[in-house]
mmCIF file of C-alpha atoms in Angstrom:
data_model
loop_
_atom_site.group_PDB
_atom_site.id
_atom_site.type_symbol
_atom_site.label_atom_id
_atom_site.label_comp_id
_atom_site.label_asym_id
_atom_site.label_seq_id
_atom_site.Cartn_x
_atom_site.Cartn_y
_atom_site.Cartn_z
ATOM 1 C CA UNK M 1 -62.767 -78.278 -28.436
ATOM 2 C CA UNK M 2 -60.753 -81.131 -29.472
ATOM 3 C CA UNK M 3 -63.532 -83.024 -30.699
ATOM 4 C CA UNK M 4 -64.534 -80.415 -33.964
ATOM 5 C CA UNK M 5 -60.057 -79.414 -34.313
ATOM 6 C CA UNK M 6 -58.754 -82.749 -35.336
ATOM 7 C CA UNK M 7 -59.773 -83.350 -38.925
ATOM 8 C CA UNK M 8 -55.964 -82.592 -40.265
ATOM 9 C CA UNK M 9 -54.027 -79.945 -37.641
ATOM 10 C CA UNK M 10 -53.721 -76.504 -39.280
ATOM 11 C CA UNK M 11 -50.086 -76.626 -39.056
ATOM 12 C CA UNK M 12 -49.836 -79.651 -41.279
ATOM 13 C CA UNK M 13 -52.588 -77.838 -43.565
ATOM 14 C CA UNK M 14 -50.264 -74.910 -44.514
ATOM 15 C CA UNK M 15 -47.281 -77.801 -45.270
ATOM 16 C CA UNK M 16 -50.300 -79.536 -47.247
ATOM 17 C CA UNK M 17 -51.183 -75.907 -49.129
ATOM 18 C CA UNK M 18 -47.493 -76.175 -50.561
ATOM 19 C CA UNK M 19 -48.707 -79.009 -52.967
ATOM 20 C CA UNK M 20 -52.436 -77.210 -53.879
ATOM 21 C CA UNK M 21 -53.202 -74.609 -56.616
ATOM 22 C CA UNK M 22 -53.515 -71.112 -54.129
ATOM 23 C CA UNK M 23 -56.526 -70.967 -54.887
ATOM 24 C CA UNK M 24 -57.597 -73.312 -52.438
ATOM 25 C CA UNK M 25 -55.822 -71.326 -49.795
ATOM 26 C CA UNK M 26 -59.002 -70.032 -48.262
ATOM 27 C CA UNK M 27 -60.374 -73.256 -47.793
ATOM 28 C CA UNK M 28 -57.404 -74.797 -45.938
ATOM 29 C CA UNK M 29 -57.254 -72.076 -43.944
ATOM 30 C CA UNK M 30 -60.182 -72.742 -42.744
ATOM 31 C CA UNK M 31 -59.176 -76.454 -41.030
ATOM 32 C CA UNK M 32 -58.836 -77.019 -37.552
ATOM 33 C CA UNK M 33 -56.444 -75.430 -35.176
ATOM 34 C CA UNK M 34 -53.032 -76.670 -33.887
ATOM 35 C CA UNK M 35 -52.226 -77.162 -30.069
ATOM 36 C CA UNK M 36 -50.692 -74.555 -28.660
ATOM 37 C CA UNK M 37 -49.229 -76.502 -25.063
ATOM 38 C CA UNK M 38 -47.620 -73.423 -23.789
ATOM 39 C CA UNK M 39 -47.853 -69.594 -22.936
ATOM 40 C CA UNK M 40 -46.324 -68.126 -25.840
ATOM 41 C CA UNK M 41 -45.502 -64.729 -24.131
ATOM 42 C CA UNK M 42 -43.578 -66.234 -22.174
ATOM 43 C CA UNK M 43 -41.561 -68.172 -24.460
ATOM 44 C CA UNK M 44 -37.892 -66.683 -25.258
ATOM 45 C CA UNK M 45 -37.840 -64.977 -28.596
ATOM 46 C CA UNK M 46 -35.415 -67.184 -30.889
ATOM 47 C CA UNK M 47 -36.555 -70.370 -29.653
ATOM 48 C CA UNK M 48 -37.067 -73.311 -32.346
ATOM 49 C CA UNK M 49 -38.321 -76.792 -32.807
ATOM 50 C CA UNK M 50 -37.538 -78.933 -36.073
ATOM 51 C CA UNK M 51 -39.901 -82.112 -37.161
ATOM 52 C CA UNK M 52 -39.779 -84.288 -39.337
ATOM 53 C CA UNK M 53 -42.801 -85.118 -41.310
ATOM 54 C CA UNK M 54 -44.680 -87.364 -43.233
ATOM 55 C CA UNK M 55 -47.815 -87.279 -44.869
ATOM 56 C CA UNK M 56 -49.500 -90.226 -46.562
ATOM 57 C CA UNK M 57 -47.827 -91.127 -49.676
ATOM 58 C CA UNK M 58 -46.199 -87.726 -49.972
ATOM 59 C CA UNK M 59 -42.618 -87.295 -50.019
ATOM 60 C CA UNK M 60 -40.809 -86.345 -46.134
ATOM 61 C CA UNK M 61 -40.774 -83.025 -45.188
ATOM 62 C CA UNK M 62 -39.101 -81.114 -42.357
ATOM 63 C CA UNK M 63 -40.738 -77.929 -40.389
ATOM 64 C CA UNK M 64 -39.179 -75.571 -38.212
ATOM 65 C CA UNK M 65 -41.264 -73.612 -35.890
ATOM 66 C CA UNK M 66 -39.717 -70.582 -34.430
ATOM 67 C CA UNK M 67 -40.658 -67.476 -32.228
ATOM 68 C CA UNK M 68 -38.675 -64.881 -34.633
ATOM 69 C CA UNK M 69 -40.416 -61.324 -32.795
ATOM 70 C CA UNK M 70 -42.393 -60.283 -29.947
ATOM 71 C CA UNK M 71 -43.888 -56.728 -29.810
ATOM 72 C CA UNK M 72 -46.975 -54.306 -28.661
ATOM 73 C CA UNK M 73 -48.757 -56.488 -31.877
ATOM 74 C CA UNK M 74 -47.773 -59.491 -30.498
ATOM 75 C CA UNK M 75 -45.938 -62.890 -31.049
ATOM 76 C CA UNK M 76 -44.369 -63.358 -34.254
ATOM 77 C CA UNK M 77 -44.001 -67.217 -35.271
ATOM 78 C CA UNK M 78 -42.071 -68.338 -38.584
ATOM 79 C CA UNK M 79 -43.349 -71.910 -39.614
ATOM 80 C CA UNK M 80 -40.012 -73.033 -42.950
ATOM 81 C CA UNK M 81 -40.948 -76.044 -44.558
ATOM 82 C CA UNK M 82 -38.496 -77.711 -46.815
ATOM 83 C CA UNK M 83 -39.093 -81.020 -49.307
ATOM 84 C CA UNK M 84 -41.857 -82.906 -50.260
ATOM 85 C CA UNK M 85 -43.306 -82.223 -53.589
ATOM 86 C CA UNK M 86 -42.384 -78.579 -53.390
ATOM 87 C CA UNK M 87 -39.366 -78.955 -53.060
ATOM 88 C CA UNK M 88 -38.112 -77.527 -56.035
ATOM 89 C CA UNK M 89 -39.142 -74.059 -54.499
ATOM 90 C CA UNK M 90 -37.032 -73.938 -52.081
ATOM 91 C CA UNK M 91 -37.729 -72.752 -48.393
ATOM 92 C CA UNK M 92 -41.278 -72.063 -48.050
ATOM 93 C CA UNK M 93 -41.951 -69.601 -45.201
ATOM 94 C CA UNK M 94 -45.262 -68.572 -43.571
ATOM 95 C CA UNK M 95 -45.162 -65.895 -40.656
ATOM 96 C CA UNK M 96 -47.981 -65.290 -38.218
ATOM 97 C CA UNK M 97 -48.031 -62.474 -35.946
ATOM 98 C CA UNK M 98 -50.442 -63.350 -33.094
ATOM 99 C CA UNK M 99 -52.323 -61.192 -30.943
ATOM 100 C CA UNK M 100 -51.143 -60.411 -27.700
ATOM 101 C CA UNK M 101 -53.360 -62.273 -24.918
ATOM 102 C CA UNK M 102 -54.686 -64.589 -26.979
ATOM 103 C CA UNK M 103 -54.869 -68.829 -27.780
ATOM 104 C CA UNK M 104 -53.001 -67.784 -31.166
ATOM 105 C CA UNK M 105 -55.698 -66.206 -32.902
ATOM 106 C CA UNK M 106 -53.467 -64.769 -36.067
ATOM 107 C CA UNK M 107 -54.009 -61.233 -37.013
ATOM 108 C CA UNK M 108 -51.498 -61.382 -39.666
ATOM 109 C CA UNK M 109 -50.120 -63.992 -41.954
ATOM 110 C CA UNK M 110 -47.417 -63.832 -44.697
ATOM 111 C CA UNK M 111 -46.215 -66.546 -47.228
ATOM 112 C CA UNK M 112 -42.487 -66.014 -48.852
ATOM 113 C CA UNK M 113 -41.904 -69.223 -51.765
ATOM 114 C CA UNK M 114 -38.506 -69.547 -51.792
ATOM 115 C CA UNK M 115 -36.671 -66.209 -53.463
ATOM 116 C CA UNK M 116 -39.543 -64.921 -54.139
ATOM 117 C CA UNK M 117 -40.925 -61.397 -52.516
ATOM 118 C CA UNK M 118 -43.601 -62.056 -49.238
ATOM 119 C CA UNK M 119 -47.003 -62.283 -49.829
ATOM 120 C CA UNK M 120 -49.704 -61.089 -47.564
ATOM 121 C CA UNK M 121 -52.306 -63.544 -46.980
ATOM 122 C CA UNK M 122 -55.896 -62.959 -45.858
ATOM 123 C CA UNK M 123 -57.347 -63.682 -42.560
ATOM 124 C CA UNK M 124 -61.038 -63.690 -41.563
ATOM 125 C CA UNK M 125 -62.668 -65.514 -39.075
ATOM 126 C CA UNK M 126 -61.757 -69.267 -38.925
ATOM 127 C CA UNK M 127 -58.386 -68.457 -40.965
ATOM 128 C CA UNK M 128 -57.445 -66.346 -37.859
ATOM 129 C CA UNK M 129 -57.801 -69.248 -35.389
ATOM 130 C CA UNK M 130 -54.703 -71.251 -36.071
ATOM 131 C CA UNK M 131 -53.822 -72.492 -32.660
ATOM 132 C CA UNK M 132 -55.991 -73.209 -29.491
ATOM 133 C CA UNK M 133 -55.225 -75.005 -26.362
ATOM 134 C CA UNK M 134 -55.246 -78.830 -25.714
ATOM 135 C CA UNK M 135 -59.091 -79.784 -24.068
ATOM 136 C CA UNK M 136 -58.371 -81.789 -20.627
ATOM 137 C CA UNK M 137 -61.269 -83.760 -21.441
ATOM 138 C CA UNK M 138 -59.302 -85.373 -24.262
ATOM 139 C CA UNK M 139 -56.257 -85.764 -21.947
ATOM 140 C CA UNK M 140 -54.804 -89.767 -22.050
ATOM 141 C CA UNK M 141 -51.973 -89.704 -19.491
ATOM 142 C CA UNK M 142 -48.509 -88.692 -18.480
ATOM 143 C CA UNK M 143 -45.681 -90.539 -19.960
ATOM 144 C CA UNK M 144 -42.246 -90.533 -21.847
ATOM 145 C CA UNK M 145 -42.034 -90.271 -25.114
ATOM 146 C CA UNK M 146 -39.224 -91.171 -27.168
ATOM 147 C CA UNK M 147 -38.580 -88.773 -30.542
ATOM 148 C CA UNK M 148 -35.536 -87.974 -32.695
ATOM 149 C CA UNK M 149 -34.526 -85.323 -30.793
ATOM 150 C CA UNK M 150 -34.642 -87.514 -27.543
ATOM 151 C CA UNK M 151 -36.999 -88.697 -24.887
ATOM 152 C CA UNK M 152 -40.118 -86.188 -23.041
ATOM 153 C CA UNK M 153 -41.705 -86.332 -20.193
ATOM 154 C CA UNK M 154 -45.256 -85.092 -21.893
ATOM 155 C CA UNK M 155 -48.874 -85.254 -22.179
ATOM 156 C CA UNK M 156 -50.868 -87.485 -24.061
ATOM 157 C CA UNK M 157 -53.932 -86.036 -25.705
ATOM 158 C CA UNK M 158 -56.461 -88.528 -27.595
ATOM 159 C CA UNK M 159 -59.388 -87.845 -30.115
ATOM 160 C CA UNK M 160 -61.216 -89.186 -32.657
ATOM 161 C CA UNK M 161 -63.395 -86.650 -35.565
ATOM 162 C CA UNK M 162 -67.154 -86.572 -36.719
ATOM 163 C CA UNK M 163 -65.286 -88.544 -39.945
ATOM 164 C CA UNK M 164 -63.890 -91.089 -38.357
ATOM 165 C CA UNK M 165 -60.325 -89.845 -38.362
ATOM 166 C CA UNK M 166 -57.919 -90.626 -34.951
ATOM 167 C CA UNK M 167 -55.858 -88.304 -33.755
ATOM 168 C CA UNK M 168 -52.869 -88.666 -31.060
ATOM 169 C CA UNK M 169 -50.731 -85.757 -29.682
ATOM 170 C CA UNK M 170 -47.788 -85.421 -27.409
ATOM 171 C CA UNK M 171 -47.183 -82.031 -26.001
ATOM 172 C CA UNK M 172 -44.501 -80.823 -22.904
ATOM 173 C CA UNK M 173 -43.882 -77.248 -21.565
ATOM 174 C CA UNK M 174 -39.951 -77.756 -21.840
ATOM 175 C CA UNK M 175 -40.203 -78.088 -25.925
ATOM 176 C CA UNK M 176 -40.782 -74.095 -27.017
ATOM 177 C CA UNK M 177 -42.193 -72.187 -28.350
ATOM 178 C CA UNK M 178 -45.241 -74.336 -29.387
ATOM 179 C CA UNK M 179 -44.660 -77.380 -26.557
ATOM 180 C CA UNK M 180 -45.362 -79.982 -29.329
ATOM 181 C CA UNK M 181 -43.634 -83.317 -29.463
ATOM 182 C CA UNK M 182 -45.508 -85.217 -31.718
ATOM 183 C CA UNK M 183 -48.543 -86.065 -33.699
ATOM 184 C CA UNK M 184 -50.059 -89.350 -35.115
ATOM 185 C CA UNK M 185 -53.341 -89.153 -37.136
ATOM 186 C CA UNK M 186 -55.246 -92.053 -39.234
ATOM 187 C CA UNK M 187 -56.466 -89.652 -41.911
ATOM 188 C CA UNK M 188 -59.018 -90.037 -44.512
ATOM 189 C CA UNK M 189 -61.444 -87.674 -44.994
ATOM 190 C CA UNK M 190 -58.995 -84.728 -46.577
ATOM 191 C CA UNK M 191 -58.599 -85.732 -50.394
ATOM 192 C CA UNK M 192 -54.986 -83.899 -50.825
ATOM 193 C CA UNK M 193 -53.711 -86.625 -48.366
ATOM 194 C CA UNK M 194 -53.778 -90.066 -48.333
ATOM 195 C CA UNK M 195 -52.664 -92.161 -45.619
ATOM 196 C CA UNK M 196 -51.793 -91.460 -41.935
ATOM 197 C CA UNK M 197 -49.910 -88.196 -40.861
ATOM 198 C CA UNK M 198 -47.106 -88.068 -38.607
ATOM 199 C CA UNK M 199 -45.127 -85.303 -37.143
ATOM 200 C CA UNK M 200 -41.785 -85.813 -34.704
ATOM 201 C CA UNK M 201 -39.518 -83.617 -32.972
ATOM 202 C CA UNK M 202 -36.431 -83.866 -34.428
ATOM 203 C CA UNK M 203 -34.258 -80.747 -32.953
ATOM 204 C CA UNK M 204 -34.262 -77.461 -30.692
ATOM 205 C CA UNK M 205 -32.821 -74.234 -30.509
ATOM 206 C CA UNK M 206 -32.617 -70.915 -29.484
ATOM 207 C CA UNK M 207 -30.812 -68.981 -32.195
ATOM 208 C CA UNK M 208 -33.682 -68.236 -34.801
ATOM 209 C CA UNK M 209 -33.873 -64.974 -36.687
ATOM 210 C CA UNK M 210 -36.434 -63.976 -38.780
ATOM 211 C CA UNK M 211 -36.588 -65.466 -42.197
ATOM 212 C CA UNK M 212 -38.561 -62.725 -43.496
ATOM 213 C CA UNK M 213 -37.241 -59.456 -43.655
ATOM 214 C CA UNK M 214 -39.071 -57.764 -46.510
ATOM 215 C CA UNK M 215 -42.258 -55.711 -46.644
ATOM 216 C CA UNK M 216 -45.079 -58.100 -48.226
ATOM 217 C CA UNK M 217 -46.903 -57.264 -50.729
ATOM 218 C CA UNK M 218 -50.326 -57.139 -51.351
ATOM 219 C CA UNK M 219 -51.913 -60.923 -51.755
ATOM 220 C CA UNK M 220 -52.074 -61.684 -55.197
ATOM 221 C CA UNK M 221 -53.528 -65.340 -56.231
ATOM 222 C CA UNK M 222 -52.522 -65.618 -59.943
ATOM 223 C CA UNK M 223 -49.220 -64.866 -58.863
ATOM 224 C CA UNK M 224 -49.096 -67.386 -55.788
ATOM 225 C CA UNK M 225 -50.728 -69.877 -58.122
ATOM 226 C CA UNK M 226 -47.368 -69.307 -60.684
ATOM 227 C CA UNK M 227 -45.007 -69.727 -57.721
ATOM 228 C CA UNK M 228 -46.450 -72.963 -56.279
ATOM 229 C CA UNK M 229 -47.009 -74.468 -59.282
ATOM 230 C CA UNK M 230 -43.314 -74.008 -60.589
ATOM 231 C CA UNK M 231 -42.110 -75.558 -57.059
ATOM 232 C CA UNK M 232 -43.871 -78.498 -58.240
ATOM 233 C CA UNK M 233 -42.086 -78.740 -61.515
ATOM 234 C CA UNK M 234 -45.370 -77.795 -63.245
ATOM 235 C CA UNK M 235 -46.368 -74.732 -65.802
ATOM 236 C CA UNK M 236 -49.034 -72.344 -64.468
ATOM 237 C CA UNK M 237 -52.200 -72.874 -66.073
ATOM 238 C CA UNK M 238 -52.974 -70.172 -69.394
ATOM 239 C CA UNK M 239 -54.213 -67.074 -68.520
ATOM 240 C CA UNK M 240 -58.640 -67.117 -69.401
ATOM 241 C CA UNK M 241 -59.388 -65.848 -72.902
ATOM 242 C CA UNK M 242 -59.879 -61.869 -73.408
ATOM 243 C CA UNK M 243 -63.514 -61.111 -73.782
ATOM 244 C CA UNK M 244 -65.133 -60.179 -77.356
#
C-alpha cells in the first residue's frame, strides 16, 4: 500500500496547493494518501496536534490537525495551515468530513482562505482517498522518538517510491486524532517542491472547535484562483478575451 502512497503525503499536498494556481487542485488531489495510525471513531472530538513544517526551500509552515465534529455522516477533521508563501492570506482551512467505517475515504471537503466565505471542493475517486492505514510490511521498528512537543514511544514505518523518493514516518496511538509524530521524505519527483520534506509534532490538545462555521458555497475556480493568488502577494491573471 505503502509502496504506490509515498510520492509526497496528501496532507503535505493540500499545504503545497496553498502556493499553486487552483487550478491544479484536481491534480494534487489526486497524490497519495496520509497515514491514518489510529481509529478515528474513537478519537475524542476536540482533540488536536500542531507541526511544524518545512518543505524544500519554502518558507516554515505550521499545521494543526483537529477532530472538530463527529456525526451519522461521519468524522469531521479541520487541517489550518498558517505561513509559508501564503501567508499573506491568513489561516487557510480545509475540512473533511469522512465516512463513517472507513480508512478516511473523504466524502466531503471544504477550503475557507483566510476571511474569505468556504468553498466546496470536489471529490471523485482518488481525491476521496486522503488517508489509509500504515502497511506492516513497511514497518522498521519500535522506538522513541524525540519531537518538539516531547519524546514517543512510536512506530517506525520505512519506504522508498517507483521515483526514487524515501520516505520515513513515525506514528503512536497516544498522539490523536491522526497518531502522527513525524515525517521525513527525500523528495524529488514533485516540481512545486524542491528539497526534502519534514513534518514534527510540535503541540496537543483537546479544546478545538470548528474553524468553519459557514455554509460553503458552490466550488468556484476563478474565484479560488483570485484568493490564492492574492495570499501570495500576486494579481490574478486577466480575465480571457470576449469572443467576436
Amino acid at each position: 500500500m505503502l509502496r504506490a502512497m509515498f510520492r509526497t503525503p496528501r496532507i503535505l499536498l493540500v499545504a503545497a496547493l496553498l502556493l499553486a494556481p487552483a487550478a491544479a487542485w484536481a491534480q494534487m488531489a489526486q497524490g497519495p494518501p496520509t497515514p491514518l495510525a489510529v481509529d478515528l471513531a474513537k478519537q475524542p472530538v476536540g482533540s488536536w496536534a500542531k507541526y511544524n513544517m518545512t518543505m524544500g526551500t519554502m518558507p516554515p509552515m505550521s499545521m494543526k490537525m483537529a477532530l472538530v465534529g463527529r456525526a451519522a455522516a461521519g468524522n469531521t477533521l479541520e487541517m489550518s495551515v498558517e505561513g509559508g508563501l501564503a501567508a499573506k492570506a491568513g489561516q487557510v482551512v480545509t475540512q473533511m468530513t469522512l465516512a463513517p467505517g472507513s480508512e478516511g475515504n473523504v466524502q466531503k471537503l471544504v477550503l475557507q482562505v483566510g476571511s474569505h466565505d468556504p468553498m466546496e471542493m470536489p471529490v471523485q475517486g482518488a481525491q476521496g482517498k486522503q488517508f489509509s492505514k500504515p502497511d506492516p510490511k513497511n514497518l522498521v521498528k519500535e522506538e522513541t522518538v524525540k519531537v518538539a512537543a516531547g519524546s514517543f514511544k512510536a512506530k517506525h514505518y520505512h519506504d522508498k517510491t517507483p521515483q526514487g523518493d524515501t520516505v520515513d514516518f513515525w506514528v503512536s496511538e497516544s498522539v490523536a486524532p491522526l497518531g502522527l509524530v513525524k515525517i521525513e521524505m527525500t523528495q524529488k519527483s514533485n516540481p512545486m517542491i524542491s528539497g526534502p520534506i519534514k513534518m514534527e509534532l510540535a503541540a496537543v490538545g483537546k479544546d478545538a472547535k470548528p474553524a468553519i462555521t459557514k455554509k460553503a458555497k458552490p466550488f468556484d475556480q476563478n474565484e479560488l484562483v483570485k484568493q490564492m493568488m492574492a495570499g501570495q502577494g500576486a494579481s490574478p491573471p486577466p480575465p480571457p478575451p470576449a469572443a467576436k
